[in-house]
Amino acid sequence: MARSIGSELDGRTVRSLGGGNRLVLRLDGELLLTVENDFRLRHGAEVEHFYPALGLSPSGTLGRLADAVITATTVTPAGGLHLAFDTGHVLAVAPDPAPGGPAHPWQLSSPAGLLCTGGPDGSVTS
């Protein structure tokens, strides 16, 4: 992808959330951010940990991301993903899946296909 992931995500609104064995953020502009690896959601001093492999529901704390706007996107040197929202929440996706975990901890796609993904070795592929 010619543009950075931050330029793709910053300013986008979360239109809906999906759960199950992954977190799915449906963003405006028909973008889809899928998180398959463990992640945490921080708001101030409160931190909640999520383990998609165990199943999750897009309610409670996660539900607060509905209609939130992404204000900053960072890909860590190891390939993790951090999203800051206008609600004060920060979603941090772990970069390195456990053995037998997902091949790609997170991925960004559009109706045209895959735009970018975090690799199993911490790389980011577009």
Coordinates of N, CA and C in Angstrom, one line a residue:
M1 N 0.9 -1.2 0.0 CA 0.0 0.0 0.0 C 0.9 1.2 0.0
A2 N 0.7 2.1 -0.9 CA 1.5 3.3 -1.1 C 1.4 4.2 0.1
R3 N 0.3 4.4 0.7 CA 0.1 5.3 1.9 C 0.4 4.5 3.1
S4 N 0.7 5.2 4.2 CA 0.9 4.5 5.5 C -0.4 4.1 6.1
I5 N -0.3 3.2 7.1 CA -1.5 2.7 7.7 C -2.2 3.8 8.5
G6 N -1.3 4.7 9.1 CA -1.9 5.9 9.8 C -2.7 6.8 8.9
S7 N -2.2 7.0 7.7 CA -3.0 7.8 6.7 C -4.3 7.1 6.3
E8 N -4.3 5.8 6.4 CA -5.5 5.1 6.0 C -6.5 5.1 7.2
L9 N -6.0 5.0 8.4 CA -6.9 4.8 9.6 C -7.2 6.1 10.3
D10 N -6.3 7.0 10.5 CA -6.5 8.2 11.3 C -7.7 9.0 10.7
G11 N -8.6 9.4 11.6 CA -9.8 10.1 11.3 C -11.0 9.3 10.9
R12 N -10.8 8.0 10.8 CA -11.9 7.1 10.5 C -12.7 6.8 11.8
T13 N -14.0 6.6 11.5 CA -15.0 6.3 12.6 C -15.3 4.8 12.6
V14 N -15.4 4.2 13.8 CA -15.8 2.8 14.0 C -17.3 2.8 13.8
R15 N -17.8 2.2 12.7 CA -19.3 2.1 12.4 C -19.9 1.0 13.1
S16 N -19.2 -0.2 13.3 CA -19.8 -1.3 14.1 C -18.6 -2.2 14.5
L17 N -18.9 -3.1 15.4 CA -18.0 -4.0 16.0 C -18.5 -5.4 15.8
G18 N -17.6 -6.4 15.6 CA -18.0 -7.8 15.6 C -17.1 -8.6 16.5
G19 N -17.6 -9.7 17.0 CA -16.8 -10.5 18.0 C -16.7 -11.9 17.5
G20 N -16.7 -12.8 18.5 CA -16.5 -14.2 18.2 C -15.0 -14.6 18.5
N21 N -14.3 -15.2 17.5 CA -12.9 -15.6 17.7 C -12.0 -14.5 17.2
R22 N -12.5 -13.3 16.9 CA -11.7 -12.2 16.5 C -12.5 -10.9 16.8
L23 N -11.8 -9.8 16.8 CA -12.4 -8.5 16.9 C -12.4 -7.9 15.5
V24 N -13.6 -7.4 15.1 CA -13.7 -6.8 13.8 C -14.2 -5.4 13.9
L25 N -13.5 -4.5 13.5 CA -13.9 -3.0 13.5 C -14.3 -2.7 12.1
R26 N -15.5 -2.4 11.9 CA -16.0 -1.9 10.5 C -15.9 -0.4 10.6
L27 N -15.1 0.2 9.7 CA -14.8 1.6 9.7 C -15.5 2.3 8.5
D28 N -15.7 3.6 8.6 CA -16.2 4.3 7.5 C -15.2 4.1 6.3
G29 N -15.7 4.4 5.1 CA -14.9 4.2 3.9 C -14.8 2.7 3.6
E30 N -15.6 1.9 4.2 CA -15.7 0.4 3.9 C -14.4 -0.3 4.3
L31 N -13.6 0.2 5.2 CA -12.4 -0.5 5.7 C -12.8 -1.5 6.8
L32 N -12.1 -2.5 6.9 CA -12.3 -3.6 7.9 C -11.0 -3.9 8.6
L33 N -10.9 -3.7 9.9 CA -9.8 -4.0 10.7 C -10.1 -5.2 11.5
T34 N -9.3 -6.3 11.3 CA -9.6 -7.6 11.9 C -8.4 -7.9 12.9
V35 N -8.7 -8.1 14.1 CA -7.7 -8.4 15.2 C -7.9 -9.9 15.6
E36 N -6.9 -10.7 15.4 CA -7.0 -12.1 15.8 C -6.1 -12.4 17.0
N37 N -5.2 -11.6 17.3 CA -4.3 -11.8 18.4 C -4.8 -11.2 19.7
D38 N -4.2 -11.6 20.8 CA -4.6 -11.0 22.1 C -4.4 -9.5 22.0
F39 N -5.2 -8.7 22.7 CA -5.0 -7.3 22.7 C -5.5 -6.7 24.1
R40 N -5.2 -5.5 24.3 CA -5.7 -4.8 25.5 C -6.3 -3.5 25.1
L41 N -7.3 -3.1 25.9 CA -7.9 -1.8 25.8 C -7.7 -1.0 27.0
R42 N -7.1 0.1 26.9 CA -6.7 1.0 28.0 C -7.5 2.3 27.9
H43 N -8.0 2.7 29.1 CA -8.6 4.0 29.2 C -8.2 4.6 30.6
G44 N -7.3 5.6 30.5 CA -6.7 6.1 31.7 C -5.9 5.0 32.4
A45 N -6.1 4.8 33.7 CA -5.4 3.8 34.4 C -6.1 2.4 34.3
E46 N -7.2 2.3 33.7 CA -7.9 1.0 33.6 C -7.4 0.3 32.3
V47 N -7.1 -1.0 32.5 CA -6.7 -1.8 31.4 C -7.5 -3.1 31.4
E48 N -8.0 -3.5 30.2 CA -8.7 -4.7 30.1 C -8.0 -5.5 29.0
H49 N -7.8 -6.8 29.3 CA -7.2 -7.7 28.4 C -8.2 -8.6 27.7
F50 N -8.0 -8.9 26.4 CA -8.9 -9.7 25.6 C -8.1 -10.8 24.9
Y51 N -8.8 -11.9 24.8 CA -8.2 -13.1 24.2 C -9.2 -13.7 23.2
P52 N -9.1 -13.2 21.9 CA -10.1 -13.6 20.9 C -10.2 -15.1 20.7
A53 N -9.1 -15.9 20.9 CA -9.2 -17.3 20.8 C -10.2 -17.9 21.7
L54 N -10.5 -17.2 22.9 CA -11.4 -17.7 23.9 C -12.8 -17.2 23.6
G55 N -13.0 -16.4 22.6 CA -14.2 -15.8 22.2 C -14.4 -14.4 22.9
L56 N -15.0 -13.5 22.2 CA -15.3 -12.2 22.8 C -16.6 -11.6 22.2
S57 N -17.1 -10.7 23.0 CA -18.4 -10.0 22.6 C -18.1 -8.5 22.5
P58 N -18.6 -7.9 21.4 CA -18.3 -6.5 21.3 C -19.2 -5.6 22.1
S59 N -19.3 -6.0 23.4 CA -20.2 -5.2 24.3 C -19.3 -4.7 25.5
G60 N -19.9 -4.2 26.5 CA -19.1 -3.7 27.6 C -18.1 -2.7 27.2
T61 N -16.9 -2.9 27.7 CA -15.8 -1.9 27.4 C -15.6 -1.8 25.9
L62 N -15.6 -2.9 25.2 CA -15.4 -2.9 23.7 C -16.5 -2.1 23.0
G63 N -17.7 -2.2 23.5 CA -18.8 -1.5 22.9 C -18.6 0.0 22.9
R64 N -17.8 0.5 23.8 CA -17.5 2.0 23.9 C -16.8 2.5 22.7
L65 N -16.2 1.6 21.9 CA -15.5 2.0 20.6 C -16.5 2.3 19.5
A66 N -17.8 1.9 19.6 CA -18.7 2.2 18.6 C -18.9 3.7 18.4
D67 N -18.7 4.2 17.2 CA -18.8 5.6 16.9 C -17.6 6.4 17.3
A68 N -16.6 5.7 17.8 CA -15.3 6.4 18.2 C -14.5 6.7 16.9
V69 N -13.7 7.7 17.0 CA -12.9 8.1 15.9 C -11.4 7.8 16.2
I70 N -10.7 7.2 15.3 CA -9.3 6.9 15.4 C -8.5 8.2 15.3
T71 N -7.7 8.5 16.3 CA -7.0 9.8 16.3 C -5.5 9.6 16.0
A72 N -5.0 8.4 16.2 CA -3.6 8.1 16.0 C -3.4 6.6 15.8
T73 N -2.5 6.2 14.9 CA -2.2 4.8 14.6 C -0.7 4.7 14.6
T74 N -0.3 3.6 15.3 CA 1.2 3.3 15.4 C 1.4 1.8 15.2
V75 N 2.3 1.5 14.3 CA 2.7 0.1 14.2 C 4.1 0.1 14.9
T76 N 4.2 -0.8 15.9 CA 5.4 -0.9 16.7 C 6.5 -1.6 15.9
P77 N 7.8 -1.4 16.3 CA 8.9 -2.1 15.6 C 8.7 -3.6 15.4
A78 N 8.0 -4.2 16.4 CA 7.8 -5.7 16.3 C 6.6 -6.1 15.5
G79 N 5.8 -5.1 15.0 CA 4.6 -5.4 14.2 C 3.3 -5.3 15.0
G80 N 3.3 -4.9 16.2 CA 2.1 -4.7 16.9 C 1.4 -3.5 16.4
L81 N 0.1 -3.3 16.8 CA -0.7 -2.2 16.4 C -1.3 -1.5 17.5
H82 N -1.2 -0.1 17.6 CA -1.8 0.7 18.6 C -2.7 1.7 18.0
L83 N -3.9 1.7 18.4 CA -4.9 2.7 17.9 C -5.4 3.6 19.1
A84 N -5.3 4.9 18.9 CA -5.8 5.8 19.9 C -7.2 6.4 19.4
F85 N -8.1 6.5 20.3 CA -9.5 7.0 19.9 C -9.8 8.3 20.6
D86 N -10.8 9.0 20.0 CA -11.2 10.3 20.6 C -11.9 10.1 21.9
T87 N -12.2 8.9 22.3 CA -12.9 8.6 23.6 C -11.8 8.5 24.7
G88 N -10.5 8.5 24.3 CA -9.5 8.3 25.3 C -9.0 6.9 25.4
H89 N -9.6 6.0 24.7 CA -9.2 4.6 24.7 C -8.0 4.4 23.8
V90 N -7.2 3.4 24.2 CA -6.1 3.0 23.3 C -6.2 1.4 23.2
L91 N -6.3 1.0 22.0 CA -6.3 -0.5 21.7 C -5.0 -0.9 21.2
A92 N -4.4 -1.8 21.9 CA -3.0 -2.3 21.6 C -3.0 -3.8 21.3
V93 N -2.7 -4.1 20.1 CA -2.6 -5.5 19.6 C -1.2 -6.0 19.8
A94 N -1.1 -7.2 20.5 CA 0.2 -7.8 20.6 C 0.8 -8.2 19.3
P95 N 2.1 -8.0 19.1 CA 2.7 -8.3 17.8 C 3.0 -9.7 17.5
D96 N 3.3 -10.5 18.6 CA 3.9 -11.8 18.4 C 2.9 -12.8 18.9
P97 N 2.2 -13.5 18.0 CA 1.3 -14.5 18.5 C 2.0 -15.7 19.1
A98 N 1.3 -16.3 20.1 CA 1.8 -17.5 20.8 C 1.9 -18.6 19.8
P99 N 2.8 -19.6 20.0 CA 2.9 -20.8 19.1 C 1.5 -21.3 18.9
G100 N 1.2 -21.6 17.6 CA -0.1 -22.1 17.2 C -1.2 -21.0 17.1
G101 N -0.8 -19.7 17.4 CA -1.7 -18.6 17.3 C -1.9 -18.2 15.9
P102 N -2.6 -17.1 15.7 CA -2.9 -16.6 14.3 C -1.7 -16.3 13.5
A103 N -1.7 -16.5 12.2 CA -0.5 -16.2 11.4 C -0.3 -14.7 11.3
H104 N -1.4 -13.9 11.4 CA -1.4 -12.5 11.3 C -2.2 -11.9 12.4
P105 N -1.6 -11.2 13.3 CA -2.3 -10.7 14.5 C -3.3 -9.7 14.2
W106 N -3.1 -8.9 13.1 CA -4.1 -8.0 12.7 C -4.0 -7.8 11.2
Q107 N -5.1 -7.3 10.5 CA -5.1 -7.0 9.1 C -6.1 -6.0 8.8
L108 N -5.8 -5.2 7.8 CA -6.7 -4.1 7.3 C -7.0 -4.4 5.9
S109 N -8.3 -4.4 5.6 CA -8.8 -4.7 4.2 C -9.9 -3.8 3.8
S110 N -10.1 -3.7 2.5 CA -11.2 -2.9 1.9 C -12.0 -3.9 1.0
P111 N -13.0 -3.4 0.4 CA -13.8 -4.3 -0.5 C -12.9 -4.9 -1.7
A112 N -11.8 -4.1 -2.0 CA -10.9 -4.6 -3.1 C -10.0 -5.6 -2.6
G113 N -9.8 -5.9 -1.3 CA -8.9 -6.9 -0.8 C -8.0 -6.4 0.3
L114 N -7.1 -7.2 0.7 CA -6.1 -6.9 1.8 C -5.3 -5.7 1.5
L115 N -5.2 -4.8 2.4 CA -4.4 -3.6 2.3 C -3.0 -3.7 3.0
C116 N -3.1 -4.3 4.2 CA -1.9 -4.4 5.1 C -2.2 -5.4 6.2
T117 N -1.1 -6.0 6.7 CA -1.3 -7.0 7.7 C 0.0 -7.1 8.6
G118 N -0.2 -7.4 9.8 CA 1.0 -7.7 10.7 C 1.4 -9.1 10.5
G119 N 2.7 -9.3 10.3 CA 3.2 -10.7 10.0 C 3.5 -11.4 11.2
P120 N 3.6 -12.8 11.1 CA 3.9 -13.6 12.3 C 5.3 -13.3 12.9
D121 N 6.2 -12.7 12.1 CA 7.6 -12.4 12.6 C 7.7 -11.0 13.0
G122 N 6.6 -10.3 13.1 CA 6.6 -8.9 13.5 C 6.7 -7.9 12.3
S123 N 6.7 -8.4 11.1 CA 6.8 -7.6 10.0 C 5.4 -7.0 9.6
V124 N 5.4 -6.0 8.8 CA 4.1 -5.4 8.3 C 4.2 -5.6 6.8
T125 N 3.2 -6.2 6.2 CA 3.1 -6.5 4.8 C 2.0 -5.7 4.2
S126 N 2.2 -5.1 3.0 CA 1.1 -4.5 2.3 C 1.0 -5.0 0.9

